[in-house]
Coordinates of C-alpha atoms and ligand atoms in Angstrom, one line a residue:
Chain A
M1 CA -47.0 37.9 -65.8
Q2 CA -43.6 37.0 -64.8
G3 CA -42.8 33.4 -64.8
V4 CA -45.7 32.4 -66.5
L5 CA -43.6 31.4 -69.5
E6 CA -40.9 29.4 -67.4
Y7 CA -40.5 25.7 -66.7
Q8 CA -41.8 24.6 -63.7
G9 CA -40.4 21.1 -62.7
G10 CA -42.5 18.1 -61.4
G11 CA -42.8 14.6 -62.0
T12 CA -46.1 14.2 -64.2
V13 CA -46.7 11.8 -67.2
L14 CA -46.2 15.0 -69.3
H15 CA -43.2 16.5 -67.6
R16 CA -41.6 13.0 -68.4
A17 CA -43.1 12.8 -72.0
H18 CA -40.9 13.4 -75.4
P19 CA -40.9 17.2 -75.9
L20 CA -41.9 16.8 -79.6
V21 CA -45.2 15.0 -78.4
K22 CA -45.8 17.6 -76.0
L23 CA -45.3 20.2 -78.6
A24 CA -47.7 18.1 -80.8
L25 CA -50.3 17.8 -78.1
A26 CA -50.2 22.0 -77.2
A27 CA -50.5 22.5 -81.1
V28 CA -53.4 20.2 -81.8
V29 CA -55.2 21.9 -79.0
C30 CA -54.5 25.3 -80.1
V31 CA -55.0 24.6 -84.0
G32 CA -58.2 22.6 -83.1
G33 CA -60.1 25.3 -81.5
F34 CA -59.7 26.9 -84.7
V35 CA -60.7 24.5 -86.9
T36 CA -63.6 23.7 -85.2
R37 CA -67.0 24.9 -86.1
S38 CA -68.7 24.1 -82.6
L39 CA -68.6 26.1 -79.7
L40 CA -69.0 23.3 -77.5
V41 CA -65.7 21.5 -78.7
N42 CA -64.1 25.0 -78.1
L43 CA -65.3 25.0 -74.5
A44 CA -64.4 21.3 -74.3
L45 CA -60.9 22.0 -75.2
L46 CA -60.6 25.1 -72.9
A47 CA -61.9 22.8 -70.1
L48 CA -59.2 20.2 -70.9
S49 CA -56.2 22.9 -70.8
I50 CA -57.6 24.5 -67.3
C51 CA -58.2 20.9 -65.6
G52 CA -55.1 19.7 -67.6
G53 CA -53.1 22.6 -66.1
F54 CA -54.5 21.9 -62.5
A55 CA -53.5 18.2 -62.8
L56 CA -49.9 19.0 -64.0
G57 CA -49.6 21.3 -61.0
L58 CA -49.3 24.3 -62.9
G59 CA -52.7 26.0 -61.3
G60 CA -50.6 29.2 -60.8
K61 CA -50.0 29.5 -64.6
V62 CA -53.4 28.6 -65.3
K63 CA -55.0 31.6 -63.2
S64 CA -52.3 34.0 -64.3
S65 CA -52.9 33.4 -68.0
L66 CA -56.7 33.4 -67.4
K67 CA -56.4 36.4 -65.9
G68 CA -54.2 38.0 -68.2
A69 CA -55.4 36.5 -71.5
G70 CA -58.8 36.6 -70.1
S71 CA -59.3 40.2 -69.4
L72 CA -57.9 40.8 -72.8
C73 CA -60.9 38.2 -74.0
L74 CA -63.3 39.9 -72.0
F75 CA -62.6 43.4 -73.4
L76 CA -62.8 42.2 -77.0
F77 CA -65.8 40.4 -76.1
V78 CA -67.5 43.5 -74.8
V79 CA -66.4 45.6 -77.5
Q80 CA -67.3 43.3 -80.7
L81 CA -70.5 42.2 -79.3
P82 CA -72.9 45.3 -80.2
F83 CA -71.4 45.5 -83.6
V84 CA -72.5 41.9 -84.7
R85 CA -75.9 42.6 -86.5
A86 CA -76.7 39.1 -87.7
G87 CA -78.8 37.0 -86.0
R88 CA -82.0 37.5 -83.9
T89 CA -81.9 40.7 -81.9
L90 CA -81.9 39.8 -78.0
V91 CA -81.4 43.3 -76.6
P92 CA -81.7 46.4 -78.7
L93 CA -79.2 49.1 -78.0
P94 CA -79.3 52.9 -79.3
F95 CA -77.6 54.2 -82.6
G96 CA -79.0 50.8 -84.2
L97 CA -76.7 48.7 -82.2
G98 CA -77.5 45.8 -80.6
I99 CA -77.0 42.2 -79.1
T100 CA -77.9 39.3 -81.1
D101 CA -77.8 35.5 -80.8
E102 CA -75.3 35.1 -83.4
G103 CA -73.6 37.9 -81.8
L104 CA -73.1 36.4 -78.6
R105 CA -72.1 33.0 -80.3
F106 CA -69.4 34.8 -82.5
C107 CA -67.8 36.6 -79.5
A108 CA -67.9 33.5 -77.2
R109 CA -66.2 31.5 -79.7
F110 CA -63.7 34.1 -80.5
A111 CA -62.9 34.4 -76.8
A112 CA -62.8 30.7 -76.2
R113 CA -60.1 30.2 -79.3
L114 CA -57.9 33.3 -78.2
L115 CA -57.7 31.6 -74.4
G116 CA -57.8 28.2 -75.7
A117 CA -54.7 29.1 -77.9
T118 CA -52.9 30.7 -75.1
L119 CA -53.2 28.0 -72.5
P120 CA -51.7 25.0 -74.3
L121 CA -48.7 27.1 -75.0
V122 CA -48.2 28.2 -71.4
L123 CA -48.5 24.7 -70.0
M124 CA -46.3 23.0 -72.8
L125 CA -43.3 25.6 -71.5
G126 CA -44.4 25.1 -68.1
V127 CA -43.6 21.1 -68.4
T128 CA -41.0 21.4 -71.1
R129 CA -37.0 22.5 -70.7
L130 CA -36.5 25.2 -73.3
S131 CA -33.2 23.2 -73.7
D132 CA -34.9 20.0 -74.4
L133 CA -37.5 21.5 -77.2
T134 CA -34.3 23.0 -78.9
N135 CA -32.6 19.7 -78.7
T136 CA -35.2 17.5 -80.2
L137 CA -36.2 20.4 -82.7
V138 CA -32.4 20.1 -83.9
A139 CA -31.8 16.4 -83.7
Q140 CA -35.0 14.8 -84.7
L141 CA -36.6 17.7 -86.8
G142 CA -33.4 18.7 -88.4
I143 CA -33.8 22.2 -87.8
P144 CA -30.7 24.1 -87.9
Y145 CA -29.5 24.8 -84.0
R146 CA -29.2 28.8 -84.8
Y147 CA -33.0 29.2 -85.8
A148 CA -34.0 27.0 -82.5
F149 CA -31.8 29.0 -80.6
V150 CA -33.3 32.4 -81.6
V151 CA -36.8 30.9 -80.8
T152 CA -35.7 29.9 -77.4
T153 CA -33.9 33.4 -76.9
A154 CA -36.9 35.2 -77.5
I155 CA -38.8 33.2 -75.3
R156 CA -36.2 33.8 -72.6
F157 CA -36.0 37.4 -73.1
I158 CA -39.6 38.1 -72.5
P159 CA -39.7 37.8 -68.9
V160 CA -36.1 39.7 -68.8
L161 CA -38.0 42.5 -70.6
F162 CA -40.5 42.8 -68.0
V163 CA -38.0 43.0 -65.4
E164 CA -36.0 45.6 -67.5
M165 CA -39.3 47.4 -68.1
R166 CA -40.3 47.5 -64.1
D167 CA -36.6 48.7 -63.5
V168 CA -36.7 51.4 -66.2
I169 CA -40.2 52.6 -64.9
E170 CA -38.9 52.7 -61.2
A171 CA -35.8 54.9 -62.5
Q172 CA -37.9 57.3 -64.3
T173 CA -40.3 57.6 -61.2
A174 CA -37.5 58.1 -59.1
R175 CA -36.1 60.8 -61.5
G176 CA -39.9 62.6 -60.9
V177 CA -41.5 61.4 -64.2
E178 CA -45.2 61.1 -63.1
L179 CA -46.7 57.9 -64.7
D180 CA -50.3 58.9 -63.9
G181 CA -52.2 61.5 -66.0
S182 CA -54.0 62.4 -69.1
F183 CA -53.9 60.1 -71.9
T184 CA -51.9 62.4 -74.1
R185 CA -49.3 62.7 -71.2
K186 CA -49.0 59.1 -71.0
I187 CA -48.2 59.0 -74.8
K188 CA -45.5 61.6 -74.2
L189 CA -43.9 59.4 -71.9
I190 CA -43.7 56.4 -73.9
P191 CA -40.4 57.4 -75.6
P192 CA -38.4 58.2 -72.5
L193 CA -39.5 54.9 -71.1
C194 CA -39.1 52.7 -74.3
V195 CA -35.9 54.1 -75.7
P196 CA -33.9 53.0 -72.5
L197 CA -35.6 49.7 -72.7
L198 CA -34.8 49.0 -76.2
V199 CA -31.0 50.0 -75.8
S200 CA -30.5 48.1 -72.7
C201 CA -32.3 44.9 -74.4
A202 CA -30.4 45.3 -77.6
Q203 CA -27.3 45.6 -75.5
R204 CA -28.2 42.6 -73.6
M205 CA -28.9 40.5 -76.6
E206 CA -25.6 41.5 -78.0
N207 CA -23.8 40.3 -75.2
N208 CA -25.6 37.2 -74.7
A209 CA -24.9 36.4 -78.6
L210 CA -21.0 36.9 -77.4
A211 CA -21.4 34.9 -74.4
A212 CA -22.8 31.8 -76.8
E213 CA -20.0 32.4 -79.3
L214 CA -17.3 32.1 -76.5
R215 CA -18.8 29.0 -75.4
G216 CA -18.8 27.1 -78.6
F217 CA -22.1 28.2 -80.5
Y218 CA -20.7 27.7 -83.9
L219 CA -19.2 24.4 -83.1
R220 CA -22.7 23.0 -82.3
K221 CA -23.8 20.1 -84.8
R222 CA -27.0 18.3 -85.1
G223 CA -25.9 15.5 -82.8
S224 CA -24.1 17.5 -80.1
G225 CA -26.8 17.5 -77.4
Y226 CA -26.1 15.2 -74.6
R227 CA -29.4 14.2 -73.7
R228 CA -31.4 11.4 -75.6
Y229 CA -35.2 11.4 -76.0
P230 CA -36.5 8.0 -76.7
L231 CA -40.1 7.6 -77.3
T232 CA -42.0 5.7 -74.7
G233 CA -45.5 4.0 -74.3
S234 CA -46.9 6.7 -72.7
D235 CA -45.7 9.0 -75.5
A236 CA -47.6 6.6 -77.9
L237 CA -51.0 6.9 -75.9
L238 CA -50.2 10.8 -75.9
L239 CA -50.2 10.5 -79.8
A240 CA -53.2 8.7 -79.5
V241 CA -54.9 11.7 -77.7
C242 CA -53.4 14.1 -80.2
G243 CA -55.2 12.2 -82.8
L244 CA -58.6 12.3 -80.9
V245 CA -58.3 15.8 -80.5
A246 CA -57.3 16.5 -84.2
A247 CA -60.3 14.1 -85.4
A248 CA -63.0 15.7 -83.2
A249 CA -61.7 19.3 -84.1
I250 CA -62.0 18.5 -88.1
I251 CA -65.4 16.4 -87.7
T252 CA -67.3 19.0 -85.7
Chain B
M1 CA 10.0 29.6 -70.5
D2 CA 7.6 29.6 -73.4
S3 CA 4.8 31.9 -72.7
L4 CA 0.9 30.8 -73.3
I5 CA 0.2 34.4 -73.7
L6 CA 2.5 36.9 -75.4
L7 CA 1.4 40.6 -76.2
E8 CA 3.8 42.9 -77.9
G9 CA 3.2 46.5 -78.3
V10 CA -0.7 46.1 -78.4
S11 CA -2.6 49.0 -78.9
F12 CA -6.5 49.1 -79.5
R13 CA -8.9 52.2 -80.3
Y14 CA -12.5 51.0 -80.3
E15 CA -14.5 52.4 -83.5
G16 CA -15.4 56.0 -83.1
A17 CA -13.5 56.3 -79.6
G18 CA -11.2 59.2 -79.0
S19 CA -8.5 57.7 -77.1
R20 CA -7.0 54.2 -76.9
A21 CA -8.5 51.5 -74.6
L22 CA -5.2 49.7 -74.8
D23 CA -1.9 51.8 -75.1
D24 CA 1.4 49.7 -76.1
V25 CA 0.9 46.6 -74.0
R26 CA 3.6 44.4 -73.5
L27 CA 2.9 41.2 -71.5
S28 CA 4.1 37.5 -71.4
I29 CA 2.3 35.2 -69.0
A30 CA 3.6 31.5 -68.7
P31 CA 1.4 28.7 -68.4
G32 CA 0.2 27.9 -64.9
E33 CA 0.7 31.6 -63.8
F34 CA -2.0 33.1 -61.5
V35 CA -2.1 36.8 -62.6
G36 CA -4.0 39.4 -61.0
V37 CA -5.1 42.6 -62.8
I38 CA -6.4 45.7 -61.2
G39 CA -7.0 49.2 -61.9
P40 CA -9.4 52.1 -61.9
A41 CA -12.5 52.2 -64.1
G42 CA -12.1 52.7 -67.8
A43 CA -8.4 51.4 -67.2
G44 CA -8.7 48.8 -70.0
K45 CA -9.0 45.8 -67.9
T46 CA -11.9 44.5 -69.9
T47 CA -10.3 45.2 -73.1
L48 CA -7.3 43.4 -72.1
A49 CA -9.4 40.3 -71.3
H50 CA -11.1 40.5 -74.7
T51 CA -8.1 40.8 -76.6
L52 CA -7.2 37.3 -75.2
S53 CA -10.5 35.8 -76.2
G54 CA -10.4 37.3 -79.6
V55 CA -13.3 39.5 -79.0
V56 CA -11.2 42.5 -79.5
P57 CA -10.8 43.1 -82.5
H58 CA -13.3 40.3 -84.1
V59 CA -16.3 41.3 -82.4
R60 CA -15.8 44.9 -80.7
R61 CA -14.0 46.3 -83.9
G62 CA -11.5 49.2 -83.8
D63 CA -7.8 49.9 -84.6
F64 CA -5.6 47.2 -83.6
Y65 CA -1.7 47.7 -83.6
G66 CA 1.0 45.3 -82.4
S67 CA 0.7 41.3 -81.8
A68 CA -1.1 39.2 -79.6
R69 CA -0.4 35.3 -79.3
V70 CA -2.5 32.8 -77.3
A71 CA -1.1 29.4 -77.4
G72 CA 0.6 30.2 -80.3
L73 CA -2.5 31.6 -82.3
D74 CA -2.5 34.7 -83.6
T75 CA -5.6 36.6 -82.3
V76 CA -6.0 38.8 -85.1
T77 CA -5.9 35.6 -87.5
A78 CA -7.5 33.0 -85.5
S79 CA -11.2 33.2 -85.0
V80 CA -13.1 33.6 -81.7
V81 CA -14.2 30.3 -81.9
E82 CA -10.5 28.7 -82.1
L83 CA -9.5 30.7 -79.5
S84 CA -12.6 29.7 -77.3
K85 CA -10.9 26.3 -77.0
T86 CA -8.0 27.7 -75.1
V87 CA -9.4 30.6 -73.3
G88 CA -12.5 30.4 -70.9
C89 CA -14.4 33.7 -70.1
V90 CA -16.7 34.6 -67.5
F91 CA -17.5 38.5 -67.5
Q92 CA -18.9 41.4 -65.5
D93 CA -22.3 41.3 -66.4
V94 CA -23.6 38.1 -65.4
E95 CA -27.2 38.5 -66.5
S96 CA -26.5 38.5 -70.2
Q97 CA -23.9 35.5 -70.1
F98 CA -26.8 32.7 -69.9
V99 CA -27.6 30.9 -72.7
T100 CA -30.3 28.4 -71.3
T101 CA -32.9 28.6 -68.6
M102 CA -31.7 25.9 -66.2
V103 CA -28.5 25.6 -64.1
E104 CA -27.7 22.2 -65.5
D105 CA -28.3 22.9 -69.0
E106 CA -26.1 26.1 -68.6
V107 CA -23.0 23.9 -67.7
L108 CA -24.1 21.6 -70.2
F109 CA -24.0 23.9 -73.2
A110 CA -20.3 24.2 -73.6
L111 CA -19.3 20.7 -73.1
E112 CA -21.9 19.6 -75.9
N113 CA -20.4 22.2 -78.1
F114 CA -16.7 21.3 -77.6
D115 CA -17.2 17.6 -78.3
V116 CA -16.6 16.5 -74.5
P117 CA -16.7 12.7 -74.8
R118 CA -20.3 11.8 -73.7
D119 CA -19.3 9.5 -71.1
E120 CA -17.2 12.3 -69.1
I121 CA -20.1 14.8 -69.3
P122 CA -21.9 13.7 -66.4
A123 CA -19.0 13.4 -64.1
R124 CA -17.6 16.8 -65.2
V125 CA -21.2 18.4 -64.8
D126 CA -21.3 16.7 -61.3
R127 CA -17.8 18.1 -60.3
A128 CA -18.2 21.8 -61.4
L129 CA -21.6 21.9 -59.4
A130 CA -19.9 20.5 -56.4
D131 CA -16.9 22.5 -56.7
L132 CA -19.0 25.5 -56.4
N133 CA -21.3 24.3 -54.0
I134 CA -24.2 24.5 -56.0
T135 CA -25.1 20.7 -56.3
D136 CA -28.8 21.8 -54.8
L137 CA -29.4 24.1 -57.4
R138 CA -28.9 21.9 -60.6
S139 CA -32.6 21.6 -61.4
R140 CA -33.4 25.3 -60.7
G141 CA -34.6 27.9 -62.9
I142 CA -31.8 30.6 -63.6
S143 CA -34.3 33.4 -63.4
T144 CA -34.9 32.2 -59.9
L145 CA -31.5 32.7 -58.5
S146 CA -29.9 35.4 -56.8
G147 CA -26.8 37.4 -58.2
G148 CA -24.3 35.5 -56.3
Q149 CA -25.5 32.4 -57.4
K150 CA -25.8 33.2 -60.8
Q151 CA -22.4 34.0 -60.6
K152 CA -21.3 30.6 -59.3
V153 CA -23.5 28.9 -62.3
A154 CA -21.4 31.1 -64.6
L155 CA -18.2 30.0 -62.9
A156 CA -19.3 26.4 -63.0
A157 CA -20.0 26.6 -66.7
A158 CA -16.6 27.8 -67.3
L159 CA -14.8 25.4 -65.1
A160 CA -16.6 22.4 -66.4
L161 CA -14.7 23.1 -69.6
A162 CA -11.3 22.9 -68.1
P163 CA -9.7 25.4 -70.5
S164 CA -5.9 25.8 -70.5
A165 CA -6.4 29.7 -69.4
L166 CA -9.3 31.2 -67.6
V167 CA -10.1 34.7 -67.6
L168 CA -12.1 36.1 -65.1
D169 CA -13.4 40.1 -65.6
E170 CA -14.7 41.0 -62.1
A171 CA -17.0 37.6 -62.1
T172 CA -17.2 37.5 -58.3
G173 CA -18.5 41.0 -57.5
E174 CA -21.8 39.6 -56.0
L175 CA -20.4 37.0 -54.3
D176 CA -20.4 36.9 -50.4
P177 CA -16.9 37.2 -48.8
A178 CA -17.1 33.3 -47.7
S179 CA -17.9 32.2 -51.4
S180 CA -15.1 34.6 -53.0
V181 CA -12.3 32.9 -50.9
Q182 CA -13.8 29.6 -52.0
V183 CA -13.5 30.6 -55.5
F184 CA -10.3 31.9 -55.5
G185 CA -9.4 28.6 -53.5
L186 CA -10.6 26.5 -56.2
L187 CA -8.6 28.6 -59.0
S188 CA -5.6 27.9 -57.2
Q189 CA -6.5 24.1 -57.1
L190 CA -6.9 24.3 -60.7
R191 CA -3.6 25.7 -61.3
R192 CA -2.0 23.4 -59.2
E193 CA -3.9 20.1 -60.5
R194 CA -4.1 21.0 -64.5
G195 CA -1.6 23.9 -64.7
T196 CA -4.4 26.3 -65.8
T197 CA -3.4 29.6 -66.3
I198 CA -5.5 32.2 -64.3
I199 CA -6.0 35.9 -65.1
V200 CA -8.4 37.7 -62.8
I201 CA -9.6 41.3 -63.0
E202 CA -10.7 42.1 -59.4
Q203 CA -11.3 45.0 -57.3
K204 CA -10.7 43.3 -54.3
I205 CA -6.7 43.5 -53.8
M206 CA -6.4 41.6 -50.5
L207 CA -7.8 38.4 -52.3
L208 CA -5.6 39.0 -55.6
C209 CA -2.7 39.4 -53.1
A210 CA -3.4 36.4 -51.3
Y211 CA -3.7 34.1 -54.3
A212 CA -2.1 35.5 -57.4
D213 CA 1.9 35.2 -58.1
R214 CA 1.6 38.5 -60.2
L215 CA -0.1 41.7 -60.2
L216 CA -0.6 43.8 -63.1
V217 CA -1.9 47.4 -62.4
M218 CA -3.4 49.0 -65.5
D219 CA -4.0 52.9 -66.0
Q220 CA -5.4 54.7 -69.2
G221 CA -4.7 51.6 -71.4
R222 CA -1.2 51.0 -70.0
V223 CA 0.1 48.4 -67.8
V224 CA 2.0 50.9 -65.4
I225 CA 3.2 48.2 -62.7
D226 CA 3.7 44.6 -63.5
G227 CA 5.5 42.3 -60.9
P228 CA 5.1 39.9 -58.2
V229 CA 2.5 41.0 -55.7
R230 CA 4.6 41.9 -52.8
R231 CA 6.7 44.2 -54.9
T232 CA 3.7 45.7 -56.1
L233 CA 2.3 46.4 -52.5
E234 CA 5.7 48.1 -51.9
Q235 CA 4.6 51.2 -53.4
P236 CA 1.2 52.1 -51.6
D237 CA 1.3 55.6 -52.6
R238 CA 1.8 55.0 -56.1
L239 CA -1.1 52.6 -56.1
L240 CA -3.3 55.2 -54.3
S241 CA -2.6 57.6 -56.9
L242 CA -3.5 55.4 -59.4
G243 CA -6.9 55.0 -57.8
V244 CA -6.3 51.4 -56.7
N245 CA -7.6 50.8 -53.2
C246 CA -4.5 49.7 -51.4
P247 CA -5.1 47.8 -48.2
R248 CA -4.4 49.8 -45.0
V249 CA -2.2 47.3 -43.4
T250 CA 0.2 47.8 -46.6
T251 CA 0.2 51.4 -45.8
L252 CA 0.8 50.7 -42.5
A253 CA 3.8 48.6 -43.3
A254 CA 5.3 51.2 -45.5
R255 CA 5.0 53.9 -42.9
L256 CA 6.6 51.7 -40.3
R257 CA 9.4 51.0 -42.8
E258 CA 9.8 54.7 -43.4
K259 CA 10.1 54.9 -39.5
E260 CA 12.9 52.0 -39.7
L261 CA 10.5 50.2 -37.5
Y262 CA 9.8 47.2 -39.8
H263 CA 12.2 45.6 -42.3
G264 CA 10.1 43.0 -43.8
P265 CA 7.8 42.6 -46.8
P266 CA 4.4 44.2 -46.9
P267 CA 2.1 41.6 -45.1
I268 CA -0.6 39.8 -47.1
N269 CA -2.4 37.8 -44.4
L270 CA -3.1 37.9 -40.9
D271 CA -0.2 36.1 -39.7
E272 CA 2.4 38.4 -41.5
A273 CA 0.5 41.4 -40.1
E274 CA 0.9 39.9 -36.6
T275 CA 4.7 39.3 -37.4
M276 CA 5.1 43.1 -38.6
V277 CA 3.4 44.5 -35.7
R278 CA 5.3 42.2 -33.1
E279 CA 8.5 43.3 -34.8
A280 CA 7.5 47.1 -34.6
M281 CA 6.9 47.0 -30.8
A282 CA 9.9 45.1 -30.2
Ligands
LIG1 N1 -17.4 49.1 -77.0 C1 -16.8 50.4 -76.7 N2 -16.9 51.4 -77.7 C2 -16.1 52.6 -77.4 N3 -15.5 52.7 -76.3 C3 -15.3 51.8 -75.5 C4 -16.0 50.4 -75.4 N4 -16.0 49.6 -74.6 C5 -15.0 50.3 -73.7 N5 -14.4 51.5 -74.1 C6 -13.7 52.7 -73.5 O1 -12.6 52.0 -73.5 C7 -11.9 52.2 -72.3 C8 -11.5 51.2 -71.4 O2 -12.6 50.5 -71.2 P1 -12.8 48.8 -70.2 O3 -14.1 48.5 -70.1 O4 -11.5 48.2 -71.2 O5 -12.4 49.5 -68.9 P2 -12.2 48.6 -67.6 O6 -11.0 48.8 -67.0 O7 -12.7 47.3 -68.0 O8 -13.2 49.5 -66.8 P3 -14.3 49.0 -65.7 O9 -13.5 48.8 -64.3 O10 -15.1 50.2 -65.4 O11 -15.0 47.8 -66.0 C9 -12.7 53.3 -71.6 O12 -12.4 54.3 -71.8 C10 -14.0 52.8 -72.4 O13 -14.9 54.1 -72.3
LIG2 MG1 -14.4 46.0 -67.1

């Protein structure tokens, strides 16, 4: 999971594209998956994300998100499937449950939507520096810097949280806390794991806010960002792709 | 001489704490001085650094007595933002100091905020990265760096701003010895070229001695020794009893002097140590 949400350098068209265009593209693919009623379009969008990811040199991210989000989807798929009663029964199961054609379609769409919503966001963050995203959100959309900063800080802290969790687990294991065992035992172990995690994370966030304040956070204005983000021809092309995807999702 | 930093009878007790973290601190630091601060854990070193940046008492709250002035600003009435234009800080816990994800962005952040003219920015970023030998890390993600590399990034971000006073609170703890020496050399150069006032809280006393003019030793919230580096080093027993790791060569100098075998000042580098040994053996 670590590193999945981080920027990965590169020189592709998308790496160089305008941050807001990339955001729009990711949003259109995400939302498009929920708008469309055709499973085919869902699968096409998913394929687009996967191929796009490999083309961007982000194959590693595609694989680990497919593994992470994919196993969640698979789990939900298997759990939901027997309970959908509508449609023609293909495989009857005991207790009045069964696998229906409608159930298959419903669950497949659900899984495709979930995966289809995760991948574009992961890819967008893989080809966009967070600071470029905040700069454009602030300078061009007029979003107050502190809000943009909160969002990017949250994204920044996710990997930190994972590292911290690993450290806490290691520390607790070293102190003899056994992490294997029955379900109820595991539940009982949650507070000793989570409390130090929350405390250290809160502390770190507070120190982080302080560091930002000492480096002029409150002086920042809308035009403070140094980098400029001109729109280029390829941005126009990407916007056209956005339009196409949106149209396809709405029509189908 | 006019002082850049003037603390008069400053005492501070953190909210809910039993004892004072600073206890009647009197201190005057002239512009361009290079001051080392040393002392055992809990002596109040970080609290002193926070007092200079206004974090105490504005962010870390508690009972504040006395008066602290930095560049003419009273730290109790001036805001942290105002003070941050004069005082740059690098802190102990390097992990929580980053506000962006990329090395270059981290150096840019404060330059952008403090309205450094656009055409000066690229040169300042280049210079700060080059000064710390991390030009090759420029477009790396911060989370992929080692502890020492992270500290260099934090230092570069502070140096790029060129504040009138720079406070480093154990900011070189994870650097290898060669890099530590390099950072101290850089600080001396800043002081020489721009007249930057340097205040360094450090555990490595020999490094402090080689570069600082003046050493403050703190204990239990008080400044217990304040003077030129050599004069402080002349009291190795006192330093040891305060829990400050005194260099062996200094202790040796004190013993040789007791036996009247050596009459010079305590050595602070290898050449001086050699001279001392030659004199003692003569
Ligand atoms: N936020 C806080 N709340 C309450 N007490 C605090 C707080 N921060 C520090 N203290 C206390 O104030 C005293 C001085 O702490 P300070 O951090 O200034 O010491 P230090 O000299 O920097 O130590 P170290 O070498 O361990 O960094 C200590 O007794 C400490 O327990
Ligand atoms: Mg400290």
